[in-house]
Amino acid sequence: MRNITGFLAGLIFGIGLIISGMANPAKVLNFLDILGPWDPSLAFVMGGASITAFIGYRLAWSREAPLLEAKFDMPENNAIDAPLITGSILFGAGWGLGGFCPGPAWTSLAIGSPGILVFLPLMLVGIVLGTAAKSHSLFQLKGV
């Protein structure tokens, strides 16, 4: 049942990304280019998503446990540290340069967005390199 629910949630999310324009890198880049042909429509998409998430979390946290799990799986680390800041900068730079973030990048495979066949493999390489860097000396020295 968990797999079916996860698949359906991902499918709804992907369809929402396509309908909202988040899977279109040109639309995303026009949103990020406030000095050029700025397109503010994605601000409404993000605002709607924030409101939906706020309500959803309030409803979920009012329960003792999730529907398909024994307990909630919440992160224990809430520190703002060097790995978080570095990852945020890299994520933002990649989104700004390529017009894709991970969810819409996978969705763009289905709609055949130009550039996705370059972006997606390089994103995966970045994930592997980031995982390797985190488990080696740079972050180990700081006790992270």
PDB file of C-alpha atoms in Angstrom:
ATOM      1  CA  MET A   1       0.000   0.000   0.000  1.00  0.00           C
ATOM      2  CA  ARG A   2       2.908   2.370   0.773  1.00  0.00           C
ATOM      3  CA  ASN A   3       4.335   1.946  -2.721  1.00  0.00           C
ATOM      4  CA  ILE A   4       1.003   2.635  -4.388  1.00  0.00           C
ATOM      5  CA  THR A   5       0.418   5.711  -2.215  1.00  0.00           C
ATOM      6  CA  GLY A   6       3.941   6.966  -2.913  1.00  0.00           C
ATOM      7  CA  PHE A   7       3.524   6.425  -6.642  1.00  0.00           C
ATOM      8  CA  LEU A   8       0.204   8.287  -6.688  1.00  0.00           C
ATOM      9  CA  ALA A   9       1.624  11.183  -4.633  1.00  0.00           C
ATOM     10  CA  GLY A  10       4.590  11.442  -7.010  1.00  0.00           C
ATOM     11  CA  LEU A  11       2.320  11.301 -10.041  1.00  0.00           C
ATOM     12  CA  ILE A  12       0.120  14.104  -8.686  1.00  0.00           C
ATOM     13  CA  PHE A  13       3.236  16.135  -7.830  1.00  0.00           C
ATOM     14  CA  GLY A  14       4.674  15.644 -11.331  1.00  0.00           C
ATOM     15  CA  ILE A  15       1.419  16.614 -13.024  1.00  0.00           C
ATOM     16  CA  GLY A  16       1.288  19.705 -10.820  1.00  0.00           C
ATOM     17  CA  LEU A  17       4.827  20.646 -11.846  1.00  0.00           C
ATOM     18  CA  ILE A  18       3.913  20.378 -15.520  1.00  0.00           C
ATOM     19  CA  ILE A  19       0.633  22.317 -15.180  1.00  0.00           C
ATOM     20  CA  SER A  20       2.256  25.079 -13.102  1.00  0.00           C
ATOM     21  CA  GLY A  21       5.134  25.574 -15.534  1.00  0.00           C
ATOM     22  CA  MET A  22       7.827  24.550 -13.041  1.00  0.00           C
ATOM     23  CA  ALA A  23       9.035  21.900 -15.504  1.00  0.00           C
ATOM     24  CA  ASN A  24       9.627  24.555 -18.164  1.00  0.00           C
ATOM     25  CA  PRO A  25      13.152  25.942 -17.659  1.00  0.00           C
ATOM     26  CA  ALA A  26      12.411  29.058 -19.744  1.00  0.00           C
ATOM     27  CA  LYS A  27       9.527  29.971 -17.414  1.00  0.00           C
ATOM     28  CA  VAL A  28      11.702  29.372 -14.347  1.00  0.00           C
ATOM     29  CA  LEU A  29      14.560  31.466 -15.746  1.00  0.00           C
ATOM     30  CA  ASN A  30      12.122  34.278 -16.600  1.00  0.00           C
ATOM     31  CA  PHE A  31      10.912  34.181 -12.994  1.00  0.00           C
ATOM     32  CA  LEU A  32      14.486  34.427 -11.695  1.00  0.00           C
ATOM     33  CA  ASP A  33      15.419  37.267 -14.107  1.00  0.00           C
ATOM     34  CA  ILE A  34      13.927  40.234 -12.258  1.00  0.00           C
ATOM     35  CA  LEU A  35      15.816  42.741 -14.440  1.00  0.00           C
ATOM     36  CA  GLY A  36      14.738  41.147 -17.735  1.00  0.00           C
ATOM     37  CA  PRO A  37      11.467  39.654 -18.955  1.00  0.00           C
ATOM     38  CA  TRP A  38      10.309  38.888 -15.408  1.00  0.00           C
ATOM     39  CA  ASP A  39       7.406  36.430 -15.086  1.00  0.00           C
ATOM     40  CA  PRO A  40       5.945  36.596 -11.543  1.00  0.00           C
ATOM     41  CA  SER A  41       3.490  33.712 -12.071  1.00  0.00           C
ATOM     42  CA  LEU A  42       5.700  31.154 -10.310  1.00  0.00           C
ATOM     43  CA  ALA A  43       5.494  33.243  -7.134  1.00  0.00           C
ATOM     44  CA  PHE A  44       1.799  32.351  -7.032  1.00  0.00           C
ATOM     45  CA  VAL A  45       2.658  28.673  -7.567  1.00  0.00           C
ATOM     46  CA  MET A  46       5.152  28.765  -4.688  1.00  0.00           C
ATOM     47  CA  GLY A  47       2.750  30.733  -2.490  1.00  0.00           C
ATOM     48  CA  GLY A  48      -0.029  28.216  -3.137  1.00  0.00           C
ATOM     49  CA  ALA A  49       2.338  25.358  -2.396  1.00  0.00           C
ATOM     50  CA  SER A  50       3.430  27.000   0.865  1.00  0.00           C
ATOM     51  CA  ILE A  51      -0.162  27.475   2.009  1.00  0.00           C
ATOM     52  CA  THR A  52      -1.032  23.885   1.065  1.00  0.00           C
ATOM     53  CA  ALA A  53       2.031  22.550   2.910  1.00  0.00           C
ATOM     54  CA  PHE A  54       1.243  24.668   5.974  1.00  0.00           C
ATOM     55  CA  ILE A  55      -2.298  23.293   6.166  1.00  0.00           C
ATOM     56  CA  GLY A  56      -1.147  19.744   5.374  1.00  0.00           C
ATOM     57  CA  TYR A  57       1.489  19.746   8.105  1.00  0.00           C
ATOM     58  CA  ARG A  58      -0.986  21.113  10.652  1.00  0.00           C
ATOM     59  CA  LEU A  59      -3.428  18.332   9.783  1.00  0.00           C
ATOM     60  CA  ALA A  60      -0.717  15.655   9.825  1.00  0.00           C
ATOM     61  CA  TRP A  61       0.745  16.785  13.157  1.00  0.00           C
ATOM     62  CA  SER A  62      -2.678  16.694  14.749  1.00  0.00           C
ATOM     63  CA  ARG A  63      -2.511  12.887  14.434  1.00  0.00           C
ATOM     64  CA  GLU A  64      -0.564  10.604  16.750  1.00  0.00           C
ATOM     65  CA  ALA A  65       1.064   8.775  13.828  1.00  0.00           C
ATOM     66  CA  PRO A  66       1.008   8.861  10.017  1.00  0.00           C
ATOM     67  CA  LEU A  67      -1.511   6.683   8.197  1.00  0.00           C
ATOM     68  CA  LEU A  68       1.024   4.223   6.788  1.00  0.00           C
ATOM     69  CA  GLU A  69       3.806   4.317   9.400  1.00  0.00           C
ATOM     70  CA  ALA A  70       4.153   3.650  13.117  1.00  0.00           C
ATOM     71  CA  LYS A  71       5.638   7.094  13.856  1.00  0.00           C
ATOM     72  CA  PHE A  72       6.579  10.369  12.207  1.00  0.00           C
ATOM     73  CA  ASP A  73      10.112  10.481  10.782  1.00  0.00           C
ATOM     74  CA  MET A  74      11.304  13.972  11.653  1.00  0.00           C
ATOM     75  CA  PRO A  75      14.877  15.247  11.208  1.00  0.00           C
ATOM     76  CA  GLU A  76      16.772  15.609  14.455  1.00  0.00           C
ATOM     77  CA  ASN A  77      19.375  18.075  13.180  1.00  0.00           C
ATOM     78  CA  ASN A  78      18.088  21.618  12.704  1.00  0.00           C
ATOM     79  CA  ALA A  79      21.461  23.376  12.742  1.00  0.00           C
ATOM     80  CA  ILE A  80      22.360  25.924  10.093  1.00  0.00           C
ATOM     81  CA  ASP A  81      25.881  24.783   9.315  1.00  0.00           C
ATOM     82  CA  ALA A  82      28.455  24.875   6.504  1.00  0.00           C
ATOM     83  CA  PRO A  83      27.086  21.836   4.613  1.00  0.00           C
ATOM     84  CA  LEU A  84      23.564  23.311   4.624  1.00  0.00           C
ATOM     85  CA  ILE A  85      24.740  26.715   3.419  1.00  0.00           C
ATOM     86  CA  THR A  86      27.037  25.190   0.778  1.00  0.00           C
ATOM     87  CA  GLY A  87      24.265  22.930  -0.477  1.00  0.00           C
ATOM     88  CA  SER A  88      21.818  25.827  -0.603  1.00  0.00           C
ATOM     89  CA  ILE A  89      24.220  27.934  -2.647  1.00  0.00           C
ATOM     90  CA  LEU A  90      24.912  25.068  -5.060  1.00  0.00           C
ATOM     91  CA  PHE A  91      21.209  24.272  -5.381  1.00  0.00           C
ATOM     92  CA  GLY A  92      20.349  27.909  -6.098  1.00  0.00           C
ATOM     93  CA  ALA A  93      23.186  28.303  -8.594  1.00  0.00           C
ATOM     94  CA  GLY A  94      22.169  25.130 -10.415  1.00  0.00           C
ATOM     95  CA  TRP A  95      18.518  26.207 -10.492  1.00  0.00           C
ATOM     96  CA  GLY A  96      19.460  29.676 -11.746  1.00  0.00           C
ATOM     97  CA  LEU A  97      21.843  28.449 -14.421  1.00  0.00           C
ATOM     98  CA  GLY A  98      19.871  25.478 -15.691  1.00  0.00           C
ATOM     99  CA  GLY A  99      16.291  26.417 -14.904  1.00  0.00           C
ATOM    100  CA  PHE A 100      15.709  23.030 -13.294  1.00  0.00           C
ATOM    101  CA  CYS A 101      15.532  21.792  -9.739  1.00  0.00           C
ATOM    102  CA  PRO A 102      15.444  18.034  -9.019  1.00  0.00           C
ATOM    103  CA  GLY A 103      11.680  17.394  -9.082  1.00  0.00           C
ATOM    104  CA  PRO A 104      10.967  19.304 -12.279  1.00  0.00           C
ATOM    105  CA  ALA A 105      14.117  17.871 -13.862  1.00  0.00           C
ATOM    106  CA  TRP A 106      12.715  14.333 -13.603  1.00  0.00           C
ATOM    107  CA  THR A 107       9.312  15.563 -14.774  1.00  0.00           C
ATOM    108  CA  SER A 108      10.929  17.263 -17.769  1.00  0.00           C
ATOM    109  CA  LEU A 109      12.009  13.870 -19.063  1.00  0.00           C
ATOM    110  CA  ALA A 110       8.337  13.122 -19.755  1.00  0.00           C
ATOM    111  CA  ILE A 111       7.759  16.342 -21.675  1.00  0.00           C
ATOM    112  CA  GLY A 112      11.099  16.326 -23.503  1.00  0.00           C
ATOM    113  CA  SER A 113      12.446  19.694 -22.358  1.00  0.00           C
ATOM    114  CA  PRO A 114      15.563  20.776 -24.240  1.00  0.00           C
ATOM    115  CA  GLY A 115      18.723  20.456 -22.181  1.00  0.00           C
ATOM    116  CA  ILE A 116      17.336  17.877 -19.777  1.00  0.00           C
ATOM    117  CA  LEU A 117      19.540  15.139 -21.240  1.00  0.00           C
ATOM    118  CA  VAL A 118      22.548  17.230 -20.188  1.00  0.00           C
ATOM    119  CA  PHE A 119      21.231  18.572 -16.886  1.00  0.00           C
ATOM    120  CA  LEU A 120      19.890  15.361 -15.378  1.00  0.00           C
ATOM    121  CA  PRO A 121      23.055  13.230 -15.718  1.00  0.00           C
ATOM    122  CA  LEU A 122      25.172  16.122 -14.411  1.00  0.00           C
ATOM    123  CA  MET A 123      22.786  16.554 -11.474  1.00  0.00           C
ATOM    124  CA  LEU A 124      23.242  12.866 -10.642  1.00  0.00           C
ATOM    125  CA  VAL A 125      27.030  13.253 -10.855  1.00  0.00           C
ATOM    126  CA  GLY A 126      26.764  16.227  -8.484  1.00  0.00           C
ATOM    127  CA  ILE A 127      24.737  14.160  -6.025  1.00  0.00           C
ATOM    128  CA  VAL A 128      27.361  11.394  -6.067  1.00  0.00           C
ATOM    129  CA  LEU A 129      30.239  13.878  -5.692  1.00  0.00           C
ATOM    130  CA  GLY A 130      28.429  15.717  -2.891  1.00  0.00           C
ATOM    131  CA  THR A 131      27.807  12.475  -1.026  1.00  0.00           C
ATOM    132  CA  ALA A 132      31.468  11.518  -1.408  1.00  0.00           C
ATOM    133  CA  ALA A 133      32.656  14.968  -0.264  1.00  0.00           C
ATOM    134  CA  LYS A 134      30.388  14.868   2.779  1.00  0.00           C
ATOM    135  CA  SER A 135      31.738  11.505   3.874  1.00  0.00           C
ATOM    136  CA  HIS A 136      35.375  12.555   3.463  1.00  0.00           C
ATOM    137  CA  SER A 137      37.821  15.036   4.937  1.00  0.00           C
ATOM    138  CA  LEU A 138      36.200  18.428   4.226  1.00  0.00           C
ATOM    139  CA  PHE A 139      33.244  17.875   6.536  1.00  0.00           C
ATOM    140  CA  GLN A 140      34.902  15.316   8.826  1.00  0.00           C
ATOM    141  CA  LEU A 141      37.395  17.917  10.034  1.00  0.00           C
ATOM    142  CA  LYS A 142      34.601  20.097  11.387  1.00  0.00           C
ATOM    143  CA  GLY A 143      32.858  17.234  13.113  1.00  0.00           C
ATOM    144  CA  VAL A 144      29.816  17.411  10.839  1.00  0.00           C
TER     145      VAL A 144
END
